Coordinates of C-alpha atoms and ligand atoms in Angstrom, one line a residue:
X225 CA 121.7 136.2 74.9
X226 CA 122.5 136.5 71.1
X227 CA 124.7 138.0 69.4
X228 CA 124.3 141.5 68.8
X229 CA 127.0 142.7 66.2
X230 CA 126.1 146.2 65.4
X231 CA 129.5 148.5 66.9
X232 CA 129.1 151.9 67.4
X233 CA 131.2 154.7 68.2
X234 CA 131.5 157.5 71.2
X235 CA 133.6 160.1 69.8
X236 CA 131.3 162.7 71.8
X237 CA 130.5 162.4 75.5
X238 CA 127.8 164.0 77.7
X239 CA 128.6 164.0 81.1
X240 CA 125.9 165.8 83.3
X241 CA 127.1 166.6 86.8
X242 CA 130.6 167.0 87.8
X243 CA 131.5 166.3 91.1
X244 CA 133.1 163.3 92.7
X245 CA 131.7 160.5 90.0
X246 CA 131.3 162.7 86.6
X247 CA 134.4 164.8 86.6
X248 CA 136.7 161.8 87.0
X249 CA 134.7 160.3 84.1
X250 CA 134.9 163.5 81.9
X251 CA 138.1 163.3 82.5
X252 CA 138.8 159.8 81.1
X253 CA 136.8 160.3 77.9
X254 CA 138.8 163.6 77.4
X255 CA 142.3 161.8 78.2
X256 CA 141.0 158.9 75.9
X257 CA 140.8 161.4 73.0
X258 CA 136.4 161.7 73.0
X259 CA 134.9 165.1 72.6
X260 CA 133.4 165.6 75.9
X261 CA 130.7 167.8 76.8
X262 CA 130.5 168.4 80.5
X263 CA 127.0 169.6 82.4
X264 CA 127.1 171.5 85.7
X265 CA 123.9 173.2 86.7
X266 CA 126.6 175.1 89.6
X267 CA 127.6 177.8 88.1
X268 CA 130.4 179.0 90.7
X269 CA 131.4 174.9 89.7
X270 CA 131.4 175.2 86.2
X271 CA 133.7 178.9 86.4
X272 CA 136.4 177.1 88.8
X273 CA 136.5 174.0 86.1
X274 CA 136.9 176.5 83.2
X275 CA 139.5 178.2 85.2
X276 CA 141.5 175.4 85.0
X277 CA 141.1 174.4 88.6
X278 CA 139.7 170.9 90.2
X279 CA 137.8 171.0 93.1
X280 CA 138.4 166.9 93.0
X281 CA 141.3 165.6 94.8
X282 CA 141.8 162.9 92.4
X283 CA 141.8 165.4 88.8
X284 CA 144.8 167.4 89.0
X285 CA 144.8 171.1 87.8
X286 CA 147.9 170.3 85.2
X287 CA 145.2 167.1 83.3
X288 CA 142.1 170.0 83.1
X289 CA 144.0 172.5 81.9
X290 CA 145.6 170.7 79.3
X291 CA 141.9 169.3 78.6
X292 CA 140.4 172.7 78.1
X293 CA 143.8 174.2 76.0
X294 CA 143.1 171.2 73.4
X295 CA 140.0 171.8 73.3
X296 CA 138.8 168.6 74.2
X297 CA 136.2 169.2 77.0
X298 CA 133.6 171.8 76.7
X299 CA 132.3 172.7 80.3
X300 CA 128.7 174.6 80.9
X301 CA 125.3 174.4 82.4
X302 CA 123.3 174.4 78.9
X303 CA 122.0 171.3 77.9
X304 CA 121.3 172.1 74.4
X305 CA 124.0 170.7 73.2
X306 CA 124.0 167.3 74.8
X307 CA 121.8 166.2 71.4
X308 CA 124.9 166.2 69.6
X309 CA 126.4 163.7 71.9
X310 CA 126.4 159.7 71.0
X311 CA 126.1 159.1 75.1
X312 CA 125.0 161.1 77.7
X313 CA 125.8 159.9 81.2
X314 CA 124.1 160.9 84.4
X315 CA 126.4 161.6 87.5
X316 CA 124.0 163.7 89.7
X317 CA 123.3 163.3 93.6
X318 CA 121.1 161.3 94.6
X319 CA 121.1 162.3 98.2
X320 CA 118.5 162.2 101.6
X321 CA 116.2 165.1 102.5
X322 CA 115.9 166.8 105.2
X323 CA 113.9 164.2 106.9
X324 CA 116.4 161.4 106.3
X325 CA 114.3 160.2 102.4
X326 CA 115.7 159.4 99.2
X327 CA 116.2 162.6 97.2
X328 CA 115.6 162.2 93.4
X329 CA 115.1 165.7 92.4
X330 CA 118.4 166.3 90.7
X331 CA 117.9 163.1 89.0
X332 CA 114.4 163.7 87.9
X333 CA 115.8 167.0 87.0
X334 CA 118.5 166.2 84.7
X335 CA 116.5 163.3 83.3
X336 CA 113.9 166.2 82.0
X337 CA 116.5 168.1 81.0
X338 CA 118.0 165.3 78.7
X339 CA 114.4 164.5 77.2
X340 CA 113.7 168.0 76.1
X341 CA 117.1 167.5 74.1
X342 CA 117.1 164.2 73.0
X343 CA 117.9 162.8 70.0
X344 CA 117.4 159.9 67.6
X345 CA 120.0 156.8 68.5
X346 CA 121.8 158.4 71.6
X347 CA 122.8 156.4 74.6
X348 CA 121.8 157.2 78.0
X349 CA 123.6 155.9 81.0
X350 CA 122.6 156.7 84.6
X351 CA 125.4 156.3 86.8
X352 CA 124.1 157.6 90.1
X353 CA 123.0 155.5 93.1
X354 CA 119.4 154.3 92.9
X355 CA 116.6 152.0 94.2
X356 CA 115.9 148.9 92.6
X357 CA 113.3 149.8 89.5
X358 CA 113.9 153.6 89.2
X359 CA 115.9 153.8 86.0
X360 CA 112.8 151.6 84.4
X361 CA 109.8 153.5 86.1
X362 CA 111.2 156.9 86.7
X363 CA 114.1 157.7 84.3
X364 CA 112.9 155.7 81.2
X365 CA 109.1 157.3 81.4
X366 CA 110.7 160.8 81.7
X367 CA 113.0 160.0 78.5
X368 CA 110.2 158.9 76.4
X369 CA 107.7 161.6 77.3
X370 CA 108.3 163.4 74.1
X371 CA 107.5 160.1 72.3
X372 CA 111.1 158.3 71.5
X373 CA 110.9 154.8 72.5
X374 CA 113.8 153.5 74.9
X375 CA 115.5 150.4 73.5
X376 CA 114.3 151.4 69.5
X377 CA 114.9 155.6 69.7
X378 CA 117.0 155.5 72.0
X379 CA 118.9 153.6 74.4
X380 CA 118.8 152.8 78.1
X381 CA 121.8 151.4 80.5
X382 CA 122.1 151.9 84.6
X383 CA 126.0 151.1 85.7
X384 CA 126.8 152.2 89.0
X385 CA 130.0 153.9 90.0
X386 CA 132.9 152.3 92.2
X387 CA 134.5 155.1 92.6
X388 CA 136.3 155.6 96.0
X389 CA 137.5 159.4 96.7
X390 CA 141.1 159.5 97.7
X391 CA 142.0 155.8 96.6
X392 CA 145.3 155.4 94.8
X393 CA 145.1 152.1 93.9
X394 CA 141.9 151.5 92.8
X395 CA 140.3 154.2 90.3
X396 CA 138.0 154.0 87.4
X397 CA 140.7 152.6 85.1
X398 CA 141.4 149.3 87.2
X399 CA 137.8 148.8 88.9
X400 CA 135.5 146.7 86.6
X401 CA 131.6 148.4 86.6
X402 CA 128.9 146.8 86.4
X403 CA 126.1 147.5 83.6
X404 CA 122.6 146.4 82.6
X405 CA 120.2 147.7 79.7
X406 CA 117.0 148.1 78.9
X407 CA 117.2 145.6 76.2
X408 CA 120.2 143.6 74.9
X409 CA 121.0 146.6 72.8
X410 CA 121.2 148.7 75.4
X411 CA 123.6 146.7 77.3
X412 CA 125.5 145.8 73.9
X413 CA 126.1 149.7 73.8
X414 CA 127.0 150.5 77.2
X415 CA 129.5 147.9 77.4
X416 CA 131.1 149.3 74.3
X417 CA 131.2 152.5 75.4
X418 CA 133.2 152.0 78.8
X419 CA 135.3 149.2 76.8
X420 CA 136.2 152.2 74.3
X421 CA 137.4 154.2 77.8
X422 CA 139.4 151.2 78.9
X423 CA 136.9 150.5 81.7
X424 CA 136.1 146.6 82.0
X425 CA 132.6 146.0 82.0
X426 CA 130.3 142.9 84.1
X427 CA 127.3 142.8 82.1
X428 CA 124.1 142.0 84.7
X429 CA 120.9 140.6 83.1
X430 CA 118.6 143.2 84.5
X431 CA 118.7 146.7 85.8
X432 CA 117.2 146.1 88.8
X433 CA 120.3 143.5 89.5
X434 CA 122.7 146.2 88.9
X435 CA 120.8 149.2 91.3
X436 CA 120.3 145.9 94.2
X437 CA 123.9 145.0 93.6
X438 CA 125.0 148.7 93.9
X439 CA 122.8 149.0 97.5
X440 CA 124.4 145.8 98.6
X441 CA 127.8 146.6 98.3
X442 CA 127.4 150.0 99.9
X443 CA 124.7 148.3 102.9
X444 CA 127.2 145.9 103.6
X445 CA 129.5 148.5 104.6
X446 CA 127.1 150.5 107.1
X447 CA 126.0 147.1 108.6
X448 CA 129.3 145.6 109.0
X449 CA 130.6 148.9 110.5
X450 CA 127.4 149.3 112.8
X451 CA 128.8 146.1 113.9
X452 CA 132.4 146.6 114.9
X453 CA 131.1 150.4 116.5
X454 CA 128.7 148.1 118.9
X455 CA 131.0 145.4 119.6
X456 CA 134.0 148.4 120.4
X457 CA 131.5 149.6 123.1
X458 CA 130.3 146.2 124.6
X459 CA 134.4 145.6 124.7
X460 CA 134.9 149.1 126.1
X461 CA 132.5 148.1 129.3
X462 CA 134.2 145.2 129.5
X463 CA 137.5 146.3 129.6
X464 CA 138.9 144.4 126.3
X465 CA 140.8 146.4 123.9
X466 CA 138.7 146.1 120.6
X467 CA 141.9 146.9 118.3
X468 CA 143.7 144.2 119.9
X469 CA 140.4 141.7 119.0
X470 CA 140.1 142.9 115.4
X471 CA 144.3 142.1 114.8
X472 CA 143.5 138.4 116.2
X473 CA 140.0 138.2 114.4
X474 CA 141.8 139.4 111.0
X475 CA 144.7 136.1 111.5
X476 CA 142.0 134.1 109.9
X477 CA 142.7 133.9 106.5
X478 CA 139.8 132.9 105.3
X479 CA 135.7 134.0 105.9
X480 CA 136.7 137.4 107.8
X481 CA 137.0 140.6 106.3
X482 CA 138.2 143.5 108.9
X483 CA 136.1 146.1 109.6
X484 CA 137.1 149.1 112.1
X485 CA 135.2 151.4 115.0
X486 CA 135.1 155.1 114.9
X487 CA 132.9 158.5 114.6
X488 CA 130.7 157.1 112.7
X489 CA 130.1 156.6 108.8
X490 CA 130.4 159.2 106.5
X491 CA 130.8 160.2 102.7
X492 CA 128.2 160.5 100.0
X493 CA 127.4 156.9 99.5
X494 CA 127.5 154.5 102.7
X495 CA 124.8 156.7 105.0
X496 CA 123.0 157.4 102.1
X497 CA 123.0 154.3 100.1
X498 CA 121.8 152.4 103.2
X499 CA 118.4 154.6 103.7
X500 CA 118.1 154.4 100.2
X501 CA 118.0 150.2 100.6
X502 CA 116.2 150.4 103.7
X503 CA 113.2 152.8 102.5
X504 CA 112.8 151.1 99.4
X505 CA 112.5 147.6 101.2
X506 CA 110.0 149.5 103.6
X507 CA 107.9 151.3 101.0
X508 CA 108.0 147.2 99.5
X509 CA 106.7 145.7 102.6
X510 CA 109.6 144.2 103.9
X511 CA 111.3 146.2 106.9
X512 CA 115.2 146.0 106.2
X513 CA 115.3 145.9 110.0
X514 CA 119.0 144.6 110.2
X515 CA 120.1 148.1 107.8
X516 CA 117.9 149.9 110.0
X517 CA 119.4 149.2 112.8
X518 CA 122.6 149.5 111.6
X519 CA 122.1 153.3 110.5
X520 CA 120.6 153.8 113.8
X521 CA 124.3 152.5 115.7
X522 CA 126.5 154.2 113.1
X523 CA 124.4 157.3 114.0
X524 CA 124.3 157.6 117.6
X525 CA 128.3 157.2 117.4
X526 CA 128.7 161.2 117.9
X527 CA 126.7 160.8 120.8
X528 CA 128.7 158.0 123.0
X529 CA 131.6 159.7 121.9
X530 CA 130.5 162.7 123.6
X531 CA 130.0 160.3 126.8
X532 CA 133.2 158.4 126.7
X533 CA 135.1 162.1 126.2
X534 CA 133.0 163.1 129.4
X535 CA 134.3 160.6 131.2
X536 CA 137.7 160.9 130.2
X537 CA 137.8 164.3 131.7
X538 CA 136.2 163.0 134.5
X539 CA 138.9 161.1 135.2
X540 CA 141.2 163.8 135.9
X541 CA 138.8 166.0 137.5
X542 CA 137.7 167.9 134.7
X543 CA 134.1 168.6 133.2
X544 CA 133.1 168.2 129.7
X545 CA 130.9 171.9 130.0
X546 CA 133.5 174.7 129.9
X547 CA 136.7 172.2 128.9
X548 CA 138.9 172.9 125.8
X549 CA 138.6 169.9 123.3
X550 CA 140.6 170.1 119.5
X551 CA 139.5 167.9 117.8
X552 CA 141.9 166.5 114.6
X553 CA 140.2 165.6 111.2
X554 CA 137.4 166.7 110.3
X555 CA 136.5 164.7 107.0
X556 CA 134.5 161.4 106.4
X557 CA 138.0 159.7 106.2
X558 CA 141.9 160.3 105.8
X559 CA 143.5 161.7 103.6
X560 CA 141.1 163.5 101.2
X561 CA 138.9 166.7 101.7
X562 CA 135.8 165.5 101.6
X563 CA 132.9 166.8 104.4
X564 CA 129.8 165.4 103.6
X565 CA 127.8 163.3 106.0
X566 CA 131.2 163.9 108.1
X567 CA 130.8 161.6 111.9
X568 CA 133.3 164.0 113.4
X569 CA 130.9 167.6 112.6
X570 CA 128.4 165.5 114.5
X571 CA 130.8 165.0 117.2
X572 CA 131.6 168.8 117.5
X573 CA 128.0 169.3 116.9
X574 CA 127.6 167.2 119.9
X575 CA 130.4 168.8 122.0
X576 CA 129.2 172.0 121.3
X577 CA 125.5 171.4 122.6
X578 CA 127.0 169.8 126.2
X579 CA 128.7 173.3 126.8
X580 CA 131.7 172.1 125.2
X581 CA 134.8 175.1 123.7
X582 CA 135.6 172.8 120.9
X583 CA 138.0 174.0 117.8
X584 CA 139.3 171.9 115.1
X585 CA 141.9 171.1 112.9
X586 CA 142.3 169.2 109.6
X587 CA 145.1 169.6 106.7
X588 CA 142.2 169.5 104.1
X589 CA 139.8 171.4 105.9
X590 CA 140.2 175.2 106.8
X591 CA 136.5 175.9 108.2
X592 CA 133.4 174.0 108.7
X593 CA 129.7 176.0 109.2
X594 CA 128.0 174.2 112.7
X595 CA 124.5 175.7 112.9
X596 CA 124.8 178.3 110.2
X597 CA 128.0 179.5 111.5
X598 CA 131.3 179.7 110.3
X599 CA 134.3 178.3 112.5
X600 CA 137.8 178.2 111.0
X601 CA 140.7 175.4 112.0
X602 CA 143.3 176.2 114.6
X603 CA 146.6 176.5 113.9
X604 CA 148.3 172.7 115.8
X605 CA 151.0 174.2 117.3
X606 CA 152.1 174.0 120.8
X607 CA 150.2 177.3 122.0
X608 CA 146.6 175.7 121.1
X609 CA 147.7 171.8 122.3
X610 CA 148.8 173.3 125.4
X611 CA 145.2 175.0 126.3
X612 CA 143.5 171.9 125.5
X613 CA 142.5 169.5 128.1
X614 CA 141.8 166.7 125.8
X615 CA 142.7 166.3 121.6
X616 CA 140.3 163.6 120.0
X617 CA 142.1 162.0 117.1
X618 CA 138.8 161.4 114.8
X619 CA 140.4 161.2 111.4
X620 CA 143.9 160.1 111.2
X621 CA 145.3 162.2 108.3
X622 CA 148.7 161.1 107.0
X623 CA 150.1 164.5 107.7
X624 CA 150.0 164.4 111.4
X625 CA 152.4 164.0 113.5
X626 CA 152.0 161.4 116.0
X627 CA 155.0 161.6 117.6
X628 CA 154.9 165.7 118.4
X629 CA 151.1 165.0 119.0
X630 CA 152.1 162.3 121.7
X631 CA 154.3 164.4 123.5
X632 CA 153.2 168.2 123.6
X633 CA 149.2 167.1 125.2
X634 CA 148.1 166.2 128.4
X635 CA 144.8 164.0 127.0
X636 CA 144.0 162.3 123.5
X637 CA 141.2 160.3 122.8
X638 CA 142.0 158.0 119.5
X639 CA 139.1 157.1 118.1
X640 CA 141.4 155.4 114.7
X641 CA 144.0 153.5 116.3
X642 CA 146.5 156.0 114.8
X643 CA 148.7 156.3 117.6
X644 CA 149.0 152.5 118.9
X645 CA 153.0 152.7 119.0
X646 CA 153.0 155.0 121.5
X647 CA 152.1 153.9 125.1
X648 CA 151.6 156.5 127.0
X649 CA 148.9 155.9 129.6
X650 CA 147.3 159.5 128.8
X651 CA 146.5 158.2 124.8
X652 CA 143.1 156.7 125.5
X653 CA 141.8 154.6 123.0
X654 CA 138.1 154.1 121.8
Ligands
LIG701 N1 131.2 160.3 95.7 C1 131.4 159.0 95.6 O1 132.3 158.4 96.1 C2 130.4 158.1 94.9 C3 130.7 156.8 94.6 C4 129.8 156.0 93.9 C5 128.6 156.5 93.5 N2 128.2 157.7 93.8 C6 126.9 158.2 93.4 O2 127.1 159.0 92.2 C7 126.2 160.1 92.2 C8 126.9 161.4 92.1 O3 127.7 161.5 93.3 P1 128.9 162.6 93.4 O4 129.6 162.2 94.7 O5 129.6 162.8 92.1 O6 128.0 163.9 93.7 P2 128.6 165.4 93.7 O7 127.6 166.2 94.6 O8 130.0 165.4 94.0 O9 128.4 165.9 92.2 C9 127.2 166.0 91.6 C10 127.2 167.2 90.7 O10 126.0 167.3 90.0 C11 125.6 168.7 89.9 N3 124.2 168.7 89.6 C12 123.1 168.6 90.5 N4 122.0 168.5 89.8 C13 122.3 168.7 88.5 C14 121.5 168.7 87.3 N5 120.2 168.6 87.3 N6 122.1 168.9 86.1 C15 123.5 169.0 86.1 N7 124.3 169.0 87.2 C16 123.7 168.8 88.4 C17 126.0 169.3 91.2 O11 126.2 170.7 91.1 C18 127.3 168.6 91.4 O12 128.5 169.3 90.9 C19 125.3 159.9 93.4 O13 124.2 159.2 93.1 C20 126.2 159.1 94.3 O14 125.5 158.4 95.3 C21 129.1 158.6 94.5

């Protein structure tokens, strides 16, 4: 590469879509001192935002309000004004239709959207998940429809987000991004910008390295997960405790990375990310059968569940049709309140079509729809433990209480491992 020594500056920041990735990112331009123009095509969204309240775990109330009172952050669903920003980056979903395909329409969406305003030297950065080739064949085309060129008019970067809801430890301040460009320039400019935010960047030579890398990390995931979920039922029929395999596994210090059963996999990006690998690979000829596969055990999770929780009632002469299961945690992991692509709403979904009375209860959750209707959490107190015949730990939130939880049932089924301290021979274990 040579040297490219033309510096620009953000001071004004387009962020369209504000959910998990963009608002976090809004945020950080705001806190950073930039202008920062924020693009929500949800209304009901953009009101509770200029209300001064986050819908994001991770952006408190107290950091928006004081956003919007200095004037720093402008929040709507009009793009006009995104031509008077000096970047404008792209944080919309990028989820699976109905029959399990990528979905790019809020992409393509947005993407027209931005070209109908575009201007003369901006810097557009897509940020959501993609296949390999789609900012260069699907978002680039789009941009330069009204004539601009990308690379000379304007400029073109993809940089996936690492973002991981809920994480303390590591946020967008401490976890490097990747980015490529179009062209040099492109890439020159992108890494600037996210340097001006603090954000280190890992410059990759193509953009097609940078969506591939972004599927990889996420695919690796799903397929190491599938994995563990097989192996924990091949143990189970063999009576050899899987947690107990994964503790001695993990001793090695070296060439093993601990992965963990349970519902399922859930969240915005794993599920997803994997079909989106998986279809592209097909659509190129080569059948990602190992990712295929791997969605398919991750999947079917809900279902054995439902078997093993049969058989658990079984055990003490019970049925699964007509029993009383809670079950605890109903998000796609501890600790936040986050339901998409949720394993343990398939498992109710599950319980509730063998006949099953199921009710739930999470700390982050106060109602769930399962087939269009609307079912709100239980109260966990002893009353409702004491009319269930079995409690199925799925998620274990920090704000439960083991202990109480160990003594006051008759029948858990631990599908995290959250209560191995206590021995109790009615704590069954996935
Ligand atoms: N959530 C994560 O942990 C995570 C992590 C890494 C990458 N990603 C990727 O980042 C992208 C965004 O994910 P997210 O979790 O922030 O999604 P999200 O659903 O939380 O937020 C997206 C926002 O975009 C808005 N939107 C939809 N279409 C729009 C349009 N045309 N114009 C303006 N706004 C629009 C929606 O109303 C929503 O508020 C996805 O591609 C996802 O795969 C997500």
């Amino acid at each position: 590469m040579h040297e490219i020594s033309c510096v620009r500056q953000f001071r004004k920041i387009g962020v369209v879509g504000l959910g998990y990735v963009g608002l976090p990112l809004a945020m950080l331009a705001g806190i950073k001192g930039c202008d920062v123009l924020g693009i929500d095509l949800n209304k009901q969204k953009v009101a509770t935002l200029l209300s001064g309240s986050s819908y994001i775990s991770d952006v408190p109330d107290q950091e928006l309000q004081a956003l919007l009172s200095a004037g720093n952050i402008l929040i709507q669903s009009d793009y006009s004004e995104l031509s008077d920003c000096d970047v404008i980056v792209i944080c919309v979903p990028t989820p699976l239709t109905e029959w399990k395909k990528p979905d790019y329409s809020s992409l393509i969406g947005a993407v027209k959207g931005i070209a109908a305003v575009l201007r003369q030297g901006q810097l557009v950065i897509l940020e959501s998940t993609v296949a390999p080739g789609i900012t260069e064949t699907t978002v680039l085309p789009l941009l330069e429809a009204g004539g601009q060129i990308g690379g000379k008019d304007f400029f073109l970067a993809y940089s996936p987000e690492r973002i991981d809801p809920g994480n303390k430890s590591s946020g967008l301040h401490n976890t490097a991004k990747l980015a490529a460009g179009l062209t040099e320039r492109c890439l020159y400019y992108a890494q600037q910008m996210y340097q001006s935010l603090g954000i280190e960047v890992i410059p990759v030579r193509a953009l097609a390295i940078a969506e591939m890398a972004k599927l990889l990390e996420n695919t690796y995931r799903d397929i190491n997960i599938a994995f563990i979920n097989e192996l924990a039922q091949v143990c189970h029929a063999c009576n050899i405790n899987i947690w107990e395999v994964i503790d001695a596994a993990a001793s090695k210090p070296f060439g093993f990375q601990a992965f963990y059963p349970g519902p399922g996999v859930g969240g915005h990006c794993i599920p997803v990310d994997s079909v989106y690998y998986s279809s592209w690979a097909r659509a190129n000829g080569y059948p990602a059968k190992l990712a295929e596969h791997a969605r398919l055990v991750n999947a079917a999770m809900p279902k054995y569940l439902a078997d093993r929780i049969s058989e658990l009632l079984q055990s003490v002469g019970k049925v699964l049709s007509g029993s009383n299961v809670l079950v605890l945690g109903v998000t796609y992991k501890q600790n936040i309140a986050d339901l998409r692509e949720s394993p343990s709403v398939e498992l109710i979904k599950e319980l509730c079509r063998r006949g099953c009375n199921v009710c739930f209860h999470d700390p982050y959750v106060s109602e769930i729809s399962l087939n269009s209707a609307q079912i709100e959490r239980v109260a966990l107190d002893e009353h409702v433990v004491l009319r269930q015949d079995c409690l199925v730990l799925a998620v274990a939130h920090s704000a439960y209480n083991f202990a109480w939880l160990s003594e006051v049932s008759t029948l858990i089924f631990d599908l995290t491992n959250g209560m191995a301290r206590f021995p109790q021979e009615k704590i069954k274990k996935l």
